[in-house]
Amino acid sequence: MMTPPGLQLPGTIHVAATADELYDDLALALMAIAVESVAARGVFQLALSGGSTPEPFYMRLVTDPRFRAVPWRQTHAWMVDERRVAEDDPKSNFGMIRETLLDHVPIRKRQVHPMPVLTEDPATIYEKELAEAFELPPPSAPGPAPGRGRVGGEASSGPLPRLDWVLLGMGDDGHTASLFPGSPALHERWRWIAVNDGPGVTPPPRVTMTYPLLNAARNLAVLVVGARKAITLQRIASQLRTGGPDPEHWPITGVQPDSGTLAWYLDAAAAGVDGSTSA
Ligand code: 6PG
C-alpha cells in the first residue's frame, strides 16, 4: 500500500491494508533477516517486545507453515523490556511471549533470555548475559572521550552488542520499550539495560533496553496497529518535521539507529489511510 502523504517518519514505512497482512509481511521480514544473520554470523540475535499488539504476530509465526523456515535453533531470544513481576503474572511480557511463541518453536532453552526482573540488580545481570552471548566486555562507565551519546551525558566507550532484529511497539503516549516520556532511563547513555521507575512509568517499575543498545541494532522494526495510534503517529511525524527528535516527550523519536535500519510496520488504520485502496 502507498505511504500516506504527510506521514514522514525516519526509515522505511510499510503499510498493509489489514493487521493480518501486516503480520505476514513482518514475519517474512523477520525470516529473511534471520536467515541472512545465520548465513553471515551463524546466529540470529532477536529481541522481542510485549504489549498486546505483537501477540497475534507471535501466534502467526507458530501457526503459519510458511514461517517454519525461521532458524530457531540458531536464534537467541532477548526481551526488549519487562515489568518486574513473576513470569506467571498476566502482566509479564516474557510469560506472554513464551506462551504464544517460544514454547512452540524449536529454540534451545539456553538461548532464551528472560530478564531476571525479580533480582535486586536485573540490569547488571542481563548486561552480563548479553556480554557473554556477544563475546564482549560488559558496559563500563564512560571515560573522558566524547562517545556516541545523543542527548547529553557521556556514552560508553566500549563496543555495543548488535542485535540482529529488534521488534518495538509504540504506546499512545509515544513510549517505546519501557522508555516513557520524562522517565530517567531516557537519559541512560552507557548502560545497555536500565531499571525505569517514576510517575510516568506505567505500571512501574520496569526493566528496559536503553537507547544505546537499541540504536546499535542492525535492524529495528516498529509495529503499530489500530486507529487509536494514528493520532500519535501524526503527532510524531509533525514533531520530527518541525522540531526534530524529542525523546523526552516522544521517546520513540530517540530510536535512531547508529548504522542499522529502521522500518515502520503500520496497518491502514494506524497509518490513517483507507484500507481498501492499494498502491
Ligand atoms: C510493553 C512494551 C511497550 C509496548 C507499547 C505498546 O511491555 O508494554 O514493550 O513498549 O510495545 O506499550 O503496547 P500495546 O501493543 O499494548 O499497545
Short mmCIF file of C-alpha atoms and ligand atoms in Angstrom, two decimals:
data_model
loop_
_atom_site.label_atom_id
_atom_site.label_comp_id
_atom_site.label_asym_id
_atom_site.label_seq_id
_atom_site.Cartn_x
_atom_site.Cartn_y
_atom_site.Cartn_z
CA MET A 1 0.00 0.00 0.00
CA MET A 2 1.01 3.60 -0.52
CA THR A 3 2.59 5.51 2.34
CA PRO A 4 0.11 8.16 3.43
CA PRO A 5 1.14 11.63 2.34
CA GLY A 6 2.32 13.73 5.27
CA LEU A 7 3.28 10.75 7.42
CA GLN A 8 7.02 11.25 7.24
CA LEU A 9 8.89 9.04 9.62
CA PRO A 10 12.59 8.20 9.64
CA GLY A 11 13.50 4.94 7.91
CA THR A 12 11.09 2.98 5.74
CA ILE A 13 7.33 2.79 6.17
CA HIS A 14 5.47 -0.36 5.29
CA VAL A 15 1.67 -0.14 5.26
CA ALA A 16 -0.64 -3.13 4.88
CA ALA A 17 -4.39 -2.98 4.39
CA THR A 18 -5.16 -5.18 7.38
CA ALA A 19 -3.40 -6.19 10.57
CA ASP A 20 -3.30 -9.82 9.35
CA GLU A 21 -1.50 -8.84 6.15
CA LEU A 22 0.85 -6.72 8.19
CA TYR A 23 1.76 -9.63 10.48
CA ASP A 24 2.51 -11.75 7.41
CA ASP A 25 4.76 -9.06 5.96
CA LEU A 26 6.51 -8.64 9.29
CA ALA A 27 7.03 -12.39 9.63
CA LEU A 28 8.54 -12.54 6.14
CA ALA A 29 10.88 -9.68 7.05
CA LEU A 30 11.91 -11.42 10.27
CA MET A 31 12.52 -14.67 8.45
CA ALA A 32 14.66 -13.02 5.77
CA ILE A 33 16.83 -11.24 8.33
CA ALA A 34 17.09 -14.37 10.46
CA VAL A 35 18.32 -16.45 7.51
CA GLU A 36 20.73 -13.70 6.46
CA SER A 37 22.11 -13.32 10.01
CA VAL A 38 22.70 -17.06 10.37
CA ALA A 39 24.42 -17.15 6.98
CA ALA A 40 26.66 -14.22 7.92
CA ARG A 41 27.40 -14.87 11.60
CA GLY A 42 25.98 -18.31 12.44
CA VAL A 43 23.46 -16.85 14.87
CA PHE A 44 20.29 -14.74 14.91
CA GLN A 45 20.02 -12.32 17.84
CA LEU A 46 16.35 -11.41 18.23
CA ALA A 47 14.79 -9.01 20.75
CA LEU A 48 11.04 -9.00 21.31
CA SER A 49 8.58 -6.57 22.88
CA GLY A 50 5.48 -7.24 24.90
CA GLY A 51 2.21 -5.33 24.86
CA SER A 52 -0.94 -6.50 23.15
CA THR A 53 -0.08 -5.64 19.52
CA PRO A 54 2.51 -8.37 18.81
CA GLU A 55 0.55 -11.27 20.36
CA PRO A 56 -1.24 -12.25 17.12
CA PHE A 57 2.05 -11.81 15.26
CA TYR A 58 3.81 -14.27 17.58
CA MET A 59 0.97 -16.76 17.14
CA ARG A 60 1.16 -16.41 13.40
CA LEU A 61 4.85 -17.26 13.44
CA VAL A 62 3.90 -20.53 15.07
CA THR A 63 0.79 -21.49 13.14
CA ASP A 64 1.56 -20.47 9.57
CA PRO A 65 3.70 -23.16 7.89
CA ARG A 66 5.38 -20.53 5.71
CA PHE A 67 7.29 -19.32 8.73
CA ARG A 68 8.70 -22.68 9.77
CA ALA A 69 11.94 -21.78 8.00
CA VAL A 70 12.90 -19.35 10.77
CA PRO A 71 16.21 -20.82 12.03
CA TRP A 72 15.09 -21.16 15.66
CA ARG A 73 17.98 -23.45 16.62
CA GLN A 74 20.43 -20.67 15.83
CA THR A 75 18.26 -17.98 17.43
CA HIS A 76 18.80 -16.20 20.74
CA ALA A 77 15.61 -14.56 22.04
CA TRP A 78 16.03 -11.47 24.24
CA MET A 79 13.43 -9.27 25.91
CA VAL A 80 13.23 -5.58 24.96
CA ASP A 81 11.57 -4.74 28.26
CA GLU A 82 9.73 -6.23 31.15
CA ARG A 83 7.59 -5.45 34.14
CA ARG A 84 9.05 -6.53 37.49
CA VAL A 85 6.57 -9.33 38.04
CA ALA A 86 6.79 -13.13 38.12
CA GLU A 87 6.66 -14.96 34.80
CA ASP A 88 3.21 -16.39 35.52
CA ASP A 89 1.77 -12.93 36.18
CA PRO A 90 -0.54 -11.87 33.33
CA LYS A 91 1.49 -8.64 33.09
CA SER A 92 4.73 -10.49 32.29
CA ASN A 93 5.91 -9.88 28.72
CA PHE A 94 8.06 -12.98 28.83
CA GLY A 95 5.12 -15.08 30.03
CA MET A 96 3.10 -13.94 27.02
CA ILE A 97 5.96 -14.41 24.55
CA ARG A 98 6.75 -17.86 25.93
CA GLU A 99 3.14 -19.00 25.76
CA THR A 100 2.40 -17.60 22.32
CA LEU A 101 5.74 -18.28 20.63
CA LEU A 102 8.76 -19.70 22.39
CA ASP A 103 7.05 -22.80 23.80
CA HIS A 104 6.07 -23.83 20.28
CA VAL A 105 9.26 -23.41 18.27
CA PRO A 106 12.47 -25.46 18.36
CA ILE A 107 14.56 -22.80 20.12
CA ARG A 108 17.19 -24.03 22.59
CA LYS A 109 16.29 -23.34 26.20
CA ARG A 110 19.69 -21.83 26.95
CA GLN A 111 19.20 -19.38 24.08
CA VAL A 112 16.03 -17.96 25.61
CA HIS A 113 16.79 -14.93 27.79
CA PRO A 114 14.05 -13.69 30.12
CA MET A 115 15.02 -10.59 32.11
CA PRO A 116 15.82 -11.50 35.74
CA VAL A 117 13.33 -8.87 36.88
CA LEU A 118 12.83 -10.15 40.41
CA THR A 119 16.52 -9.96 41.33
CA GLU A 120 17.95 -6.92 43.04
CA ASP A 121 20.03 -5.73 40.09
CA PRO A 122 18.45 -7.10 36.91
CA ALA A 123 20.20 -4.58 34.65
CA THR A 124 23.71 -5.72 35.56
CA ILE A 125 22.79 -9.41 35.34
CA TYR A 126 21.15 -9.02 31.92
CA GLU A 127 24.06 -6.94 30.64
CA LYS A 128 26.42 -9.76 31.66
CA GLU A 129 24.25 -12.28 29.86
CA LEU A 130 24.31 -10.13 26.72
CA ALA A 131 28.05 -9.60 27.04
CA GLU A 132 28.65 -13.35 27.24
CA ALA A 133 26.44 -14.13 24.26
CA PHE A 134 28.06 -11.41 22.15
CA GLU A 135 31.57 -12.16 23.46
CA LEU A 136 32.06 -8.56 24.54
CA PRO A 137 33.07 -6.92 27.80
CA PRO A 138 30.04 -5.69 29.80
CA PRO A 139 29.39 -1.94 29.54
CA SER A 140 31.58 0.31 31.59
CA ALA A 141 31.11 3.86 32.86
CA PRO A 142 32.22 6.50 30.35
CA GLY A 143 35.74 7.75 30.10
CA PRO A 144 36.72 11.32 29.26
CA ALA A 145 36.43 10.97 25.46
CA PRO A 146 33.10 12.01 23.89
CA GLY A 147 31.18 8.99 22.68
CA ARG A 148 28.06 8.34 20.71
CA GLY A 149 25.53 9.82 23.15
CA ARG A 150 22.80 11.85 21.52
CA VAL A 151 21.00 13.90 24.11
CA GLY A 152 23.68 14.92 26.61
CA GLY A 153 25.57 12.72 29.03
CA GLU A 154 28.53 10.63 28.04
CA ALA A 155 28.37 7.38 26.15
CA SER A 156 30.18 4.16 26.88
CA SER A 157 33.49 3.92 25.12
CA GLY A 158 33.21 0.14 24.76
CA PRO A 159 31.71 -1.86 21.90
CA LEU A 160 27.95 -2.42 21.94
CA PRO A 161 26.18 -5.70 21.15
CA ARG A 162 24.45 -5.52 17.78
CA LEU A 163 21.09 -7.26 17.94
CA ASP A 164 20.06 -8.51 14.51
CA TRP A 165 16.35 -7.69 14.73
CA VAL A 166 14.51 -5.78 17.41
CA LEU A 167 10.73 -5.63 17.46
CA LEU A 168 9.42 -2.47 19.10
CA GLY A 169 5.90 -1.29 19.79
CA MET A 170 4.63 2.20 20.48
CA GLY A 171 2.25 3.37 23.20
CA ASP A 172 -0.36 6.08 22.74
CA ASP A 173 1.95 8.46 24.61
CA GLY A 174 4.83 7.78 22.20
CA HIS A 175 6.74 5.46 24.54
CA THR A 176 8.63 2.52 23.19
CA ALA A 177 10.22 -0.40 25.05
CA SER A 178 9.82 0.82 28.69
CA LEU A 179 11.20 4.22 27.78
CA PHE A 180 8.39 6.52 28.93
CA PRO A 181 8.09 10.30 28.49
CA GLY A 182 10.01 12.12 31.19
CA SER A 183 11.41 8.95 32.75
CA PRO A 184 15.00 8.52 33.99
CA ALA A 185 16.00 5.70 31.61
CA LEU A 186 15.70 8.10 28.66
CA HIS A 187 18.95 9.68 29.83
CA GLU A 188 20.96 6.48 30.04
CA ARG A 189 24.00 6.90 27.80
CA TRP A 190 26.26 3.97 28.60
CA ARG A 191 24.25 1.18 30.18
CA TRP A 192 22.64 -1.36 27.87
CA ILE A 193 19.81 -2.14 30.31
CA ALA A 194 18.13 0.07 32.91
CA VAL A 195 15.52 -0.19 35.61
CA ASN A 196 12.95 2.50 34.89
CA ASP A 197 10.67 3.93 37.52
CA GLY A 198 8.75 7.06 38.41
CA PRO A 199 5.34 8.61 37.85
CA GLY A 200 5.38 8.34 34.05
CA VAL A 201 6.20 4.62 34.01
CA THR A 202 3.00 2.56 33.84
CA PRO A 203 2.92 0.29 35.68
CA PRO A 204 6.23 0.85 37.50
CA PRO A 205 8.86 -0.37 37.90
CA ARG A 206 10.11 -1.75 34.60
CA VAL A 207 13.37 -3.04 33.14
CA THR A 208 14.25 -1.94 29.65
CA MET A 209 16.81 -1.96 26.89
CA THR A 210 18.27 1.55 26.60
CA TYR A 211 18.78 3.80 23.58
CA PRO A 212 22.48 2.91 23.24
CA LEU A 213 21.66 -0.79 22.93
CA LEU A 214 18.57 -0.33 20.75
CA ASN A 215 20.28 2.12 18.43
CA ALA A 216 23.22 -0.21 17.94
CA ALA A 217 20.92 -2.88 16.45
CA ARG A 218 21.33 -3.99 12.85
CA ASN A 219 17.57 -3.82 12.23
CA LEU A 220 14.74 -2.23 14.20
CA ALA A 221 11.07 -2.76 13.35
CA VAL A 222 8.28 -0.73 14.95
CA LEU A 223 4.90 -2.43 14.80
CA VAL A 224 1.89 -0.14 15.16
CA VAL A 225 -1.67 -1.34 14.65
CA GLY A 226 -5.09 0.28 15.02
CA ALA A 227 -6.76 3.66 14.57
CA ARG A 228 -6.10 4.57 18.21
CA LYS A 229 -2.40 5.03 17.40
CA ALA A 230 -2.93 7.09 14.21
CA ILE A 231 -3.06 10.38 16.06
CA THR A 232 0.16 9.60 17.94
CA LEU A 233 1.94 8.76 14.68
CA GLN A 234 0.73 12.05 13.16
CA ARG A 235 1.98 13.98 16.18
CA ILE A 236 5.35 12.26 16.00
CA ALA A 237 5.68 12.95 12.28
CA SER A 238 4.82 16.59 12.89
CA GLN A 239 7.31 16.84 15.78
CA LEU A 240 10.04 15.38 13.58
CA ARG A 241 9.17 17.75 10.74
CA THR A 242 9.05 20.90 12.82
CA GLY A 243 11.40 20.40 15.77
CA GLY A 244 13.28 17.15 15.18
CA PRO A 245 13.59 14.23 17.61
CA ASP A 246 12.29 14.93 21.12
CA PRO A 247 12.84 11.75 23.14
CA GLU A 248 11.94 13.46 26.42
CA HIS A 249 8.33 13.93 25.27
CA TRP A 250 8.14 11.36 22.44
CA PRO A 251 10.52 8.54 23.36
CA ILE A 252 10.04 6.72 20.06
CA THR A 253 11.85 9.62 18.36
CA GLY A 254 15.02 8.66 20.27
CA VAL A 255 15.13 5.46 18.21
CA GLN A 256 17.79 6.49 15.70
CA PRO A 257 19.88 3.54 14.55
CA ASP A 258 23.64 4.20 14.55
CA SER A 259 24.12 2.34 11.28
CA GLY A 260 21.27 -0.19 11.15
CA THR A 261 17.83 0.02 9.55
CA LEU A 262 14.58 1.34 10.97
CA ALA A 263 11.31 0.07 9.47
CA TRP A 264 7.79 1.02 10.50
CA TYR A 265 5.08 -1.61 10.05
CA LEU A 266 1.65 0.01 10.09
CA ASP A 267 -1.80 -1.24 9.26
CA ALA A 268 -4.03 1.12 7.27
CA ALA A 269 -5.86 2.24 10.40
CA ALA A 270 -2.67 3.27 12.22
CA ALA A 271 -1.33 4.92 9.08
CA GLY A 272 -4.59 6.87 8.75
CA VAL A 273 -5.38 5.60 5.26
CA ASP A 274 -8.31 3.78 3.75
CA GLY A 275 -7.51 0.07 3.89
CA SER A 276 -9.43 -0.65 0.69
CA THR A 277 -7.11 1.40 -1.53
CA SER A 278 -3.98 -0.37 -2.66
CA ALA A 279 -0.94 1.10 -4.35
C1 6PG B 1 5.37 -3.22 26.93
C2 6PG B 1 6.10 -2.80 25.72
C3 6PG B 1 5.69 -1.47 25.20
C4 6PG B 1 4.63 -1.71 24.13
C5 6PG B 1 3.76 -0.50 23.97
C6 6PG B 1 2.60 -0.74 23.06
O1 6PG B 1 5.80 -4.12 27.57
O2 6PG B 1 4.34 -2.62 27.25
O3 6PG B 1 7.13 -3.48 25.26
O4 6PG B 1 6.68 -0.64 24.75
O5 6PG B 1 5.22 -2.07 22.94
O6 6PG B 1 3.25 -0.14 25.24
O7 6PG B 1 1.74 -1.63 23.70
P1 6PG B 1 0.44 -2.20 23.02
O8 6PG B 1 0.89 -3.08 21.92
O9 6PG B 1 -0.24 -2.98 24.11
O10 6PG B 1 -0.35 -1.02 22.56
#
